[in-house]
Tab-separated table of C-alpha atoms in Angstrom:
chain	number	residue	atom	x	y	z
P	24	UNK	CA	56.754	-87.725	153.600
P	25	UNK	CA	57.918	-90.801	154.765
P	26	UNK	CA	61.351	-92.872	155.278
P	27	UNK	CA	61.582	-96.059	153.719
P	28	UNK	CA	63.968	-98.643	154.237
P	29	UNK	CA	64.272	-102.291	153.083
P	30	UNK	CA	66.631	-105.279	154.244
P	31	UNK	CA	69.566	-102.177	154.347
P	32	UNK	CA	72.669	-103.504	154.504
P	33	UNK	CA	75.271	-101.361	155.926
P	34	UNK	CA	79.461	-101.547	156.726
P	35	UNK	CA	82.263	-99.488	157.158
P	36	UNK	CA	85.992	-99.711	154.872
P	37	UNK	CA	84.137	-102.862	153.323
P	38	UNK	CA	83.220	-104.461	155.833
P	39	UNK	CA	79.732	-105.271	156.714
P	40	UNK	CA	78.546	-104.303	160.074
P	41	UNK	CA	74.627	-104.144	160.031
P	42	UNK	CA	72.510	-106.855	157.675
P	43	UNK	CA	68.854	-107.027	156.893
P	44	UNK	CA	68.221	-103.522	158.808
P	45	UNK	CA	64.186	-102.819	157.576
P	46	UNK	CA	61.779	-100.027	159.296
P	47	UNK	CA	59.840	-96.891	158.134
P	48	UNK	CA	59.574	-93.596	159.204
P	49	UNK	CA	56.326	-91.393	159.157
P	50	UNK	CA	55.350	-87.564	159.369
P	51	UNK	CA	55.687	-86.628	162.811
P	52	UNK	CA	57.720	-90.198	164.168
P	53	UNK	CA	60.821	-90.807	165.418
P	54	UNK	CA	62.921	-93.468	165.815
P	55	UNK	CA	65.617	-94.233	168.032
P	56	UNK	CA	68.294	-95.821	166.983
P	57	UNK	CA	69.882	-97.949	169.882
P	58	UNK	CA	73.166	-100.517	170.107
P	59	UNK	CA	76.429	-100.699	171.644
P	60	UNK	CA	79.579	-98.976	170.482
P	61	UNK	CA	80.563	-100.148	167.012
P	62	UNK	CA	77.582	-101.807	166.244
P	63	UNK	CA	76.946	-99.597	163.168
P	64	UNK	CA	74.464	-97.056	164.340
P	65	UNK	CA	76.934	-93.772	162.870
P	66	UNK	CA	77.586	-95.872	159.575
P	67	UNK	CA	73.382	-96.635	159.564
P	68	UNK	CA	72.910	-92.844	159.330
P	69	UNK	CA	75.898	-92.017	157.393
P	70	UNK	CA	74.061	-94.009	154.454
P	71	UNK	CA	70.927	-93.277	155.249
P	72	UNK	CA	72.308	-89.711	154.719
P	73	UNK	CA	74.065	-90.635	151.402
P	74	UNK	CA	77.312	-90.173	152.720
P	75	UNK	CA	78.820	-93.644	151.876
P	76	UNK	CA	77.080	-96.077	149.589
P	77	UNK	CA	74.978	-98.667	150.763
P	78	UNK	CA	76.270	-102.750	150.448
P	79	UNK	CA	72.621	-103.985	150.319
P	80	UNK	CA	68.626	-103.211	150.674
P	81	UNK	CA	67.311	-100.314	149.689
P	82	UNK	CA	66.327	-96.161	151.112
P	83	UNK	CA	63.344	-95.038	149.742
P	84	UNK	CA	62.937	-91.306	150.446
P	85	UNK	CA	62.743	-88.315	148.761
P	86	UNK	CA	65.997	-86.593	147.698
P	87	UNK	CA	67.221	-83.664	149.543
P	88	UNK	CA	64.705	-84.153	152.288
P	89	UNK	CA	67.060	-85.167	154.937
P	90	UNK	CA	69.690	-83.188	156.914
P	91	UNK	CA	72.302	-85.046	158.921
P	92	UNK	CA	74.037	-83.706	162.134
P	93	UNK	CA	76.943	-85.504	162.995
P	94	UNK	CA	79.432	-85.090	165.914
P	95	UNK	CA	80.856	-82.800	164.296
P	96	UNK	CA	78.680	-79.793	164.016
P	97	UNK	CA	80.192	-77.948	160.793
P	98	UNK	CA	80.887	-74.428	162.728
P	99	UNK	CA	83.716	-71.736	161.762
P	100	UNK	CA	84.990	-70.501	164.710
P	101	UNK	CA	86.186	-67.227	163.041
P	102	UNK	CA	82.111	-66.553	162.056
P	103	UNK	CA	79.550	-65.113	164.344
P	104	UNK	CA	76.526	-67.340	165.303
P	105	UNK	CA	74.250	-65.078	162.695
P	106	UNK	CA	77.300	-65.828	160.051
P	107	UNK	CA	77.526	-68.844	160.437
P	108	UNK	CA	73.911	-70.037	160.378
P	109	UNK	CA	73.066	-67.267	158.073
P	110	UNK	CA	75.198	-69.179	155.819
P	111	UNK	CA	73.875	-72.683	156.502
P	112	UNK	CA	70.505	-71.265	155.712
P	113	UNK	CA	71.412	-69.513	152.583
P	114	UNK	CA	73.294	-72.794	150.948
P	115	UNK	CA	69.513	-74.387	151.728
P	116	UNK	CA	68.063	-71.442	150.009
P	117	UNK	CA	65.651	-70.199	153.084
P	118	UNK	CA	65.920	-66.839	155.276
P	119	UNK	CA	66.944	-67.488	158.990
P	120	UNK	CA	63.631	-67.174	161.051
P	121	UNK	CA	64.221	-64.879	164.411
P	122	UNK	CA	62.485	-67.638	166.101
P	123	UNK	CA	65.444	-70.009	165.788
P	124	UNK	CA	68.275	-67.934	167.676
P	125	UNK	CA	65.312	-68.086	170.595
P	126	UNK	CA	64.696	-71.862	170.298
P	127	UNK	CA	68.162	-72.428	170.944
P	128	UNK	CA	68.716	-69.743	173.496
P	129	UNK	CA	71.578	-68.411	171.604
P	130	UNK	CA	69.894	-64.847	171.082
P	131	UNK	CA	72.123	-63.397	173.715
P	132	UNK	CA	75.275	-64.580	171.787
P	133	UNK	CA	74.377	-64.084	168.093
P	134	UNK	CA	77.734	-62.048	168.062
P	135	UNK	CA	80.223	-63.607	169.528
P	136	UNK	CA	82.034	-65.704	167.454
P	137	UNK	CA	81.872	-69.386	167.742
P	138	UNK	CA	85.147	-70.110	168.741
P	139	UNK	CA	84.166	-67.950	171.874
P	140	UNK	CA	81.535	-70.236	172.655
P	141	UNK	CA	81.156	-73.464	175.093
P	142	UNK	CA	81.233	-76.587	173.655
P	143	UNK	CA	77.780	-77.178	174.674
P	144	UNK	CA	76.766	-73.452	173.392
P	145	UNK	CA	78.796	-74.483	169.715
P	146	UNK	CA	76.480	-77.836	169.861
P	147	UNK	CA	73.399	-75.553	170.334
P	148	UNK	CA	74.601	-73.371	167.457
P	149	UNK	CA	75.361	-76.971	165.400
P	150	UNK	CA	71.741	-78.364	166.329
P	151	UNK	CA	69.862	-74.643	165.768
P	152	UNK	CA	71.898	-75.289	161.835
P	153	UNK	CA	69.396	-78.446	161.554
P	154	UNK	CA	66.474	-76.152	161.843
P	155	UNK	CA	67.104	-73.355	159.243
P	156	UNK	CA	68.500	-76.131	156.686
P	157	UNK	CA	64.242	-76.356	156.076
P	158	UNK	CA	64.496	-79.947	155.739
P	159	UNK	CA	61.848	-82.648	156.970
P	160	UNK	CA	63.714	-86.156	157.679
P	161	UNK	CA	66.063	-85.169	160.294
P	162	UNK	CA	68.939	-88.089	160.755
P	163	UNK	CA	70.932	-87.211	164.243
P	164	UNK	CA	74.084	-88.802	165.554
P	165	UNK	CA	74.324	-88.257	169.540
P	166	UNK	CA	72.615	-84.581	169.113
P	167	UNK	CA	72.700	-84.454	173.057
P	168	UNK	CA	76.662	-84.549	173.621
P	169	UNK	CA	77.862	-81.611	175.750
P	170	UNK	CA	74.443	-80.493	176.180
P	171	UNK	CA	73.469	-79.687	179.792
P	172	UNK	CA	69.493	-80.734	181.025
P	173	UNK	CA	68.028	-77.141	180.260
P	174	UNK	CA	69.613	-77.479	177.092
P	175	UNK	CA	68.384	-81.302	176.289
P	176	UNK	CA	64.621	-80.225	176.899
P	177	UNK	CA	64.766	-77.276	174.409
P	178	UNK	CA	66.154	-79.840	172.086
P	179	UNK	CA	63.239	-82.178	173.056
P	180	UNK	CA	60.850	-79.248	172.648
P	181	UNK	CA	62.485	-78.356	168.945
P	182	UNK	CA	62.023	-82.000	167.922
P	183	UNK	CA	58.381	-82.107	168.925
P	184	UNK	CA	57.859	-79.077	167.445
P	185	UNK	CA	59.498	-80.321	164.186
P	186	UNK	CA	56.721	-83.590	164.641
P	187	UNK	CA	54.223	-80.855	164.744
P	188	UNK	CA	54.791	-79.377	161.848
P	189	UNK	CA	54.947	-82.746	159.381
P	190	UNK	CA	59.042	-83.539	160.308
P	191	UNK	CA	60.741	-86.907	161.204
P	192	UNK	CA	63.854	-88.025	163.061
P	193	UNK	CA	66.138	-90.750	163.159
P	194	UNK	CA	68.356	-90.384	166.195
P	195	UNK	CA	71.101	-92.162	167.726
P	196	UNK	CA	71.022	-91.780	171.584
P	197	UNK	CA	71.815	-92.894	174.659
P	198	UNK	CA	69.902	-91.003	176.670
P	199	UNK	CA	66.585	-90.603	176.763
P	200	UNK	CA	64.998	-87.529	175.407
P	201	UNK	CA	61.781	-87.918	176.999
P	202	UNK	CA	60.331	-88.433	173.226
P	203	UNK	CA	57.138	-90.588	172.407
P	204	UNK	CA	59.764	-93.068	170.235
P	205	UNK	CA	59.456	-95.839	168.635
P	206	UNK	CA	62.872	-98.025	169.955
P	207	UNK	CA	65.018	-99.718	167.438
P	208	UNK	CA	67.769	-102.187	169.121
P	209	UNK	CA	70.462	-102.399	165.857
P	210	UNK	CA	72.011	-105.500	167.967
P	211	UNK	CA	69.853	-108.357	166.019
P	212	UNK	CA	70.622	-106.662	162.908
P	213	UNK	CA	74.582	-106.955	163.534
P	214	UNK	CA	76.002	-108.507	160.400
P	215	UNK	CA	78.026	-112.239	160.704
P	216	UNK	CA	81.628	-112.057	160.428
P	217	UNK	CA	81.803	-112.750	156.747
P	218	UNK	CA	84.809	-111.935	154.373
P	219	UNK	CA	84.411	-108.143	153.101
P	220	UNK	CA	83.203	-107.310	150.550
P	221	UNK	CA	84.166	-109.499	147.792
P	222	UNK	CA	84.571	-105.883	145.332
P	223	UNK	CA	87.792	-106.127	147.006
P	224	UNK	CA	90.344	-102.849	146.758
P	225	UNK	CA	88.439	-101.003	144.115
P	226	UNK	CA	85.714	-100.667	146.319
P	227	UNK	CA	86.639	-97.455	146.593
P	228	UNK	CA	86.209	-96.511	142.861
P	229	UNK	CA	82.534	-98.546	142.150
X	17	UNK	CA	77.157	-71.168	145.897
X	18	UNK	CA	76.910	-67.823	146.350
X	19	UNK	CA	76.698	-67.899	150.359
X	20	UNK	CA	79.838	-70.460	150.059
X	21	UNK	CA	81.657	-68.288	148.329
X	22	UNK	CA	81.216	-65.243	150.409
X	23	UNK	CA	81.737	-67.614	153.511
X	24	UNK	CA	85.398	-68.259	152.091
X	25	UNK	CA	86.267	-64.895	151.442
X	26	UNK	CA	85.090	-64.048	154.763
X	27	UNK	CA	87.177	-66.589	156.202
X	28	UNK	CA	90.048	-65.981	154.382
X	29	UNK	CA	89.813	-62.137	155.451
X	30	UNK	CA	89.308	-63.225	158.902
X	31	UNK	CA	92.053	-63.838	161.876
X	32	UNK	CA	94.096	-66.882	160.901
X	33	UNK	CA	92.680	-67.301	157.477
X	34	UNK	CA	95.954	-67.053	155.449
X	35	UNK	CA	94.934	-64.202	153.494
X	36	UNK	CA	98.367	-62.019	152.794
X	37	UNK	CA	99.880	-64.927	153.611
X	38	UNK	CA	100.748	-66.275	150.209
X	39	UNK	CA	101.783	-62.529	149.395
X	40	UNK	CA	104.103	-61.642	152.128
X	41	UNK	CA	105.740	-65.709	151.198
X	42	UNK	CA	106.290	-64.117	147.367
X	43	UNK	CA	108.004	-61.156	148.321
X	44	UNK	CA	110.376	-63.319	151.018
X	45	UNK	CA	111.086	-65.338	148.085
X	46	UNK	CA	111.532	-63.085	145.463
X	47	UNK	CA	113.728	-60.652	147.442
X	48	UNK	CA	116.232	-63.393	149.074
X	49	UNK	CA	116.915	-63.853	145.093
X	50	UNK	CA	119.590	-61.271	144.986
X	51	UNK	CA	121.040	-62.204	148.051
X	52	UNK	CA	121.655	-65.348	146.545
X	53	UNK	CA	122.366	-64.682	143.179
X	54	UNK	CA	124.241	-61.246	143.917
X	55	UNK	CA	123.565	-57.508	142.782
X	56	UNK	CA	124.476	-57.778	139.155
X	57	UNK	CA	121.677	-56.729	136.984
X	58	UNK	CA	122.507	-58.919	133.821
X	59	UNK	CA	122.242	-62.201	136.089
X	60	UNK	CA	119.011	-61.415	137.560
X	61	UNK	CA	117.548	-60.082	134.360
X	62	UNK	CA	118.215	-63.641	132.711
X	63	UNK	CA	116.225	-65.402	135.774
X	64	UNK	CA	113.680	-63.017	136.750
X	65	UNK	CA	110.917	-64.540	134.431
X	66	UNK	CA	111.945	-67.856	136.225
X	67	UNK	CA	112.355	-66.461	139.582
X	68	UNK	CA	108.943	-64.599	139.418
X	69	UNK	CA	106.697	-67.403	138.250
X	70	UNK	CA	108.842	-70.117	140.265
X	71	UNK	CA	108.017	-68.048	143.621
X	72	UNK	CA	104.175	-67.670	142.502
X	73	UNK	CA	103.355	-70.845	141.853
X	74	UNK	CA	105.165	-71.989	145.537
X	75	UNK	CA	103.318	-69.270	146.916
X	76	UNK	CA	100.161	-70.676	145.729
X	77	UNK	CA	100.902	-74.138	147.221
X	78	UNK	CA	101.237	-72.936	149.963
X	79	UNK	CA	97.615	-71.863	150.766
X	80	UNK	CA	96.391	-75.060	149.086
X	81	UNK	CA	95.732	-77.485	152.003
X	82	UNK	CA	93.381	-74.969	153.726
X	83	UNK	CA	90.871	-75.392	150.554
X	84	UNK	CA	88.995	-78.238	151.912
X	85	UNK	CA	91.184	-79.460	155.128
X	86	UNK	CA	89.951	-77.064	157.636
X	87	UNK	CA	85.919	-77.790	156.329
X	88	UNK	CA	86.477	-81.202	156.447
X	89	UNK	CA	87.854	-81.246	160.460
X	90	UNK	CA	84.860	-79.342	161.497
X	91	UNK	CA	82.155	-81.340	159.589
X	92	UNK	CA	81.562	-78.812	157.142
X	93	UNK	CA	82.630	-80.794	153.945
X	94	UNK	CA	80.129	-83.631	155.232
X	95	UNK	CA	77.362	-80.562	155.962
X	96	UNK	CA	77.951	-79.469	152.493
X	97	UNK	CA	77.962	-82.902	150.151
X	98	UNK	CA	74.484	-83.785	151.954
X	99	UNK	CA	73.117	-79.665	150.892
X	100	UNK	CA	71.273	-79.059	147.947
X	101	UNK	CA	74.442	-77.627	145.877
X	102	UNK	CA	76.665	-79.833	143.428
X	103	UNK	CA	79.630	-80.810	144.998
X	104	UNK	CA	81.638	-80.028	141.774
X	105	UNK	CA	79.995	-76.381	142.042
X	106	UNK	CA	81.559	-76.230	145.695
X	107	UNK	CA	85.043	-77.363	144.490
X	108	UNK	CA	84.555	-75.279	141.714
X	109	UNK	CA	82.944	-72.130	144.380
X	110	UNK	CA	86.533	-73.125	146.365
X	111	UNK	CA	88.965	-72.882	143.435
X	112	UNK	CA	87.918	-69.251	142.653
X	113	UNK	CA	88.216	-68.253	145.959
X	114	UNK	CA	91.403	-69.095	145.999
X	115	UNK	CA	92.373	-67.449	143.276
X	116	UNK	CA	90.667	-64.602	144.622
X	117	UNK	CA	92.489	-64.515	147.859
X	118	UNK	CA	96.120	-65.587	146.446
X	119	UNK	CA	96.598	-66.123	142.501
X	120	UNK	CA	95.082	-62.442	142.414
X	121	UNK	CA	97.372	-60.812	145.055
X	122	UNK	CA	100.470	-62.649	143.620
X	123	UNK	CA	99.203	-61.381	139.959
X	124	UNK	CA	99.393	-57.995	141.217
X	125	UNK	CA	102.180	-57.877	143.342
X	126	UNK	CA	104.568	-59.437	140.986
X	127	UNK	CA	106.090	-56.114	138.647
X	128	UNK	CA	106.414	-54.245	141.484
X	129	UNK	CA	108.815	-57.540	142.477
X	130	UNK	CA	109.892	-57.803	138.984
X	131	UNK	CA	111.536	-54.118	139.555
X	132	UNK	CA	113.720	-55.944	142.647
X	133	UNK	CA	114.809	-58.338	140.024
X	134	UNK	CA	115.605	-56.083	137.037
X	135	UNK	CA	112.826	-56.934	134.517
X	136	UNK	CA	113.672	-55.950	131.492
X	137	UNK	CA	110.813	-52.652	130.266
X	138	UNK	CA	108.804	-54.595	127.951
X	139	UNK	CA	108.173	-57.397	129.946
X	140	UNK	CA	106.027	-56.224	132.872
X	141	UNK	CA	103.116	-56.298	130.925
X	142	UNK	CA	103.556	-60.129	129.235
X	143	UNK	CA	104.270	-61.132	133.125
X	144	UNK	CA	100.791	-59.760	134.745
X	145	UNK	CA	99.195	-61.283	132.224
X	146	UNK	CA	100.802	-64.295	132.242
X	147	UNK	CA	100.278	-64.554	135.544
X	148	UNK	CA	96.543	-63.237	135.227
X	149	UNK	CA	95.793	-66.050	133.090
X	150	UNK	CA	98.162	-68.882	134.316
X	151	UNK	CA	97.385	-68.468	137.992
X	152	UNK	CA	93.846	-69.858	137.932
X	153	UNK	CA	95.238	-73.003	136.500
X	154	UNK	CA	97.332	-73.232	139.526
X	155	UNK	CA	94.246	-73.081	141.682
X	156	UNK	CA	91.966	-75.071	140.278
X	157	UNK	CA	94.951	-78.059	139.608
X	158	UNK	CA	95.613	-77.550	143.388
X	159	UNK	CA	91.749	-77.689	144.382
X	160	UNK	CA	92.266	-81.228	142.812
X	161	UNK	CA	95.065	-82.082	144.660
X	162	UNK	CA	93.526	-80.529	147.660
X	163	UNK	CA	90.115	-82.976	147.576
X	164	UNK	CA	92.321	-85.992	146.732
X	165	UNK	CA	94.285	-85.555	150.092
X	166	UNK	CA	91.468	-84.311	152.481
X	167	UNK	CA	91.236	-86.381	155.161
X	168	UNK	CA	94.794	-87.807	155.374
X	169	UNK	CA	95.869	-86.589	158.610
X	170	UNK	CA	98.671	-84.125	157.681
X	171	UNK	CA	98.481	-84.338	154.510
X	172	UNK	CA	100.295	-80.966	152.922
X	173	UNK	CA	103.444	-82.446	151.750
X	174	UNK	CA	101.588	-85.098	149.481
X	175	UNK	CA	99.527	-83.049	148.452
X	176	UNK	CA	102.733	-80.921	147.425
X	177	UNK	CA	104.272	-84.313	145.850
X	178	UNK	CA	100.698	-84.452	143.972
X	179	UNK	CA	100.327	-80.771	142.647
X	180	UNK	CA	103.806	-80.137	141.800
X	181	UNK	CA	104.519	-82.138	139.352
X	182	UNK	CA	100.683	-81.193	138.099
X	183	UNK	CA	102.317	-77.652	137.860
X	184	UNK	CA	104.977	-78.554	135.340
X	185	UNK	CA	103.111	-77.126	132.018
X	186	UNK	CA	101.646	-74.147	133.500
X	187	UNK	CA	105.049	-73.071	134.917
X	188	UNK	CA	106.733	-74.256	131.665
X	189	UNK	CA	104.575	-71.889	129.556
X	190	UNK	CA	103.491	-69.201	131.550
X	191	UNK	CA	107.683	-68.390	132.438
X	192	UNK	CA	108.112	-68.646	128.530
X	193	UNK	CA	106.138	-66.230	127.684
X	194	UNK	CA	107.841	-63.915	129.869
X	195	UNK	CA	111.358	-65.259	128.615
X	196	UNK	CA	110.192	-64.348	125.436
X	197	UNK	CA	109.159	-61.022	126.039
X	198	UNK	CA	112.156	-60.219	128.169
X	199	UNK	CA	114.189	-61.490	125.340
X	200	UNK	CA	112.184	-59.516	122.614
X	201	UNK	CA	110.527	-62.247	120.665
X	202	UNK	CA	106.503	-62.739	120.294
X	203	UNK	CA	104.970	-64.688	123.515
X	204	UNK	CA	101.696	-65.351	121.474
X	205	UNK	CA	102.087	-69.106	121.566
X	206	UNK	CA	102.704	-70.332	124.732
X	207	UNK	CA	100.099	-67.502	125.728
X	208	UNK	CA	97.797	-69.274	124.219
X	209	UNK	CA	98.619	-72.709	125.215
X	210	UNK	CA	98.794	-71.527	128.677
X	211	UNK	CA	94.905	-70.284	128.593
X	212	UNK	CA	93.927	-73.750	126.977
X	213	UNK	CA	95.578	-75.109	130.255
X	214	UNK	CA	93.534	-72.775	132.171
X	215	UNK	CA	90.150	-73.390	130.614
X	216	UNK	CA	90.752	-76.976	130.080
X	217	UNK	CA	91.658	-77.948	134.238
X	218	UNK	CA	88.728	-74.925	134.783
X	219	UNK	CA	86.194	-76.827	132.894
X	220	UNK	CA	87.015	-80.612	133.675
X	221	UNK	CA	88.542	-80.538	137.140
X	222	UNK	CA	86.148	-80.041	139.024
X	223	UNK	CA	84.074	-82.731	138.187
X	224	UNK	CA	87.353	-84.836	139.175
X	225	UNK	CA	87.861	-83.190	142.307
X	226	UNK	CA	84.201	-83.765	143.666
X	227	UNK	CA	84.744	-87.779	143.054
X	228	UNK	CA	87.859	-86.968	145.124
X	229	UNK	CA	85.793	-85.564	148.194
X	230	UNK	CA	83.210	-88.521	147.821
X	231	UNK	CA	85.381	-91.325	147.871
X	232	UNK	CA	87.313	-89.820	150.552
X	233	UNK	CA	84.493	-88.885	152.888
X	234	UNK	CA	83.201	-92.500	152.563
């Protein structure tokens, strides 16, 4: 099980903002994904998730291996925590495991509804969603946002346990989770000012 | 799609989810008619059919830009295109809750409004069934409309400016065939062009609406 990825050339609304981006990602690594604002890091992931379509390069992985957890975490507030990752789990097609409301330290709230929640508490509930999806490649955009310390190290402890059992990350961070990561600085990789691309308005439709 | 589609339900049902909505907008609508028109049974007789599917097809616009709006805001819509289910099953999964939640309700509600408006006898059962078969048209066309606008901050009157106009041959038909029963005359053919409206948008929109969500969460 392993990421792939060749000379990927990524933009956003046409234009290209990261060129020649190449690394891989085996069982059990992770790789952080650093750069300044704007440098491309969210639109990386986006296409590495298959969310937008790629200018350049190439992904290799296997399909439907990776989950993606944006900044925005994909919670109803009018659900209960169960609900709401019972449902997450079922559109994956696996049972919730007991162990994840524990990992999370959400056990105490599984019935409150989300909208009653913290915003760090609702990101705990967003990043416990990542674990009952079942899938391996786990692609992260600022997963630590609104988390407190005690809640960053069960993170840290999830993703190591995720290593453990055959998993990979890509995650882009600021902080440092304390991880044994290999560091990727996206700022050599920034793209030259060139024209957009030159499929012009009906990039949209190709 | 299962789990998505008892999600929707459940959110419909739930505080703020619009559910009755849609319903209690019909009946506003339906009973200002005679306030407007006046108390004389001849002249709402003549407009009911009108009147009736006018206010349920309105009624179902209204609920529209909640279909894939409030998932998209949260993340949800993003969540779901990168989950093992076919995004034209979700806007498919979406459409029939929907209908579930409003073309339904309105379906049912609409002879006992029929009786505010004078409906001729013979035509209460041509109108359910109109409606029965028309108003899934209404939701899938608006699912459409729905994924074409998501993301456009705001976006419900577009979207109105996109569907309505979509709307034109199901509300052309499916108030003919209560016309025609109302007036005593055989509603077979526009019944049945009104299902090949239904099963037509029900079988290919869906596909069109998915390359809706994926352009526009690009």
């Amino acid at each position: 099980m392993t990421l792939n990825v060749q000379d990927l050339k990524v933009g956003r609304a046409g234009i290209a903002l990261l060129d020649g981006v190449s690394f891989d990602v085996c069982a059990g690594d992770v790789l952080v994904l650093r750069g300044p604002n704007g440098i491309g890091k969210t639109s990386l992931l986006r296409s590495l998730a298959g969310l937008q379509p790629v200018l350049g390069g190439r992904v290799d992985v296997a399909p439907d291996s990776m989950a993606y957890g944006a900044h925005a975490d994909g919670v109803k507030g009018t659900l209960t925590v169960v609900e709401n990752l019972t449902f997450w789990a079922r559109v994956h097609g696996h049972p919730v495991r007991a162990d994840v409301f524990d990992a999370f330290d959400l056990a105490h709230l599984k019935d409150r509804t989300a909208a009653q929640l913290s915003a760090g508490q609702q990101r705990r509930l967003g990043l416990a969603r990542l674990a009952v999806t079942g899938r391996l490649g786990l692609l992260l955009d600022e997963p630590t946002v609104s988390l407190d310390a005690a809640s960053v190290a069960l993170f840290a402890a999830f993703i190591q346990r995720h290593l453990a059992t055959g998993g990979f990350a890509v995650i882009a961070t600021h902080i440092d989770l304390e991880l044994k990561a290999e560091v990727l600085d996206l700022t050599p990789y920034k793209a030259q000012a060139a024209a957009a691309d030159p499929a012009g308005f009906d990039e949209a439709f190709l | 799609m299962i789990a998505l589609f008892r999600r929707d339900l459940q959110l419909a049902m739930r505080a703020g989810g619009g559910f009755g909505l849609a319903l209690a907008f019909f009946l506003i609508v339906v009973t200002l008619v005679p306030f407007a028109l006046g108390p004389d049974r001849e002249t709402l007789a003549a407009v009911a059919a009108g009147v009736l599917w006018l206010g349920a097809l309105l009624a179902c616009l209204l609920s529209l830009d909640r279909i894939f709006a409030l998932d998209f805001e949260d993340g949800a819509l993003e969540l779901l295109a990168t989950a093992p289910i076919p995004l034209e099953g979700v806007a498919a999964v979406k459409a029939l809750a929907h209908w579930l939640t409003t073309g339904l309700p309105l379906t049912l509600a609409a002879p006992v409004l029929g009786v505010l408006l004078s409906l001729p006898a013979g035509a209460y059962g041509w109108l359910t069934l109109s409606l029965a078969i028309g108003t899934p048209a209404l939701s899938v066309i608006g699912t459409f409309g729905a994924g074409l606008t998501v993301g456009i901050k705001r976006g419900g009157l577009l979207m109105s400016l996109i569907v309505l106009p979509l709307y034109v041959p199901t509300l052309i038909f499916g108030a003919d065939i209560v016309r025609r029963a109302t007036d005593g005359l055989d509603p077979t053919a526009p019944l049945i062009l009104l299902a090949v409206i239904t099963l037509a948008s029900a079988a290919l929109l869906p596909f069109a609406s998915a390359a809706a969500i994926r352009i526009n969460l690009r």
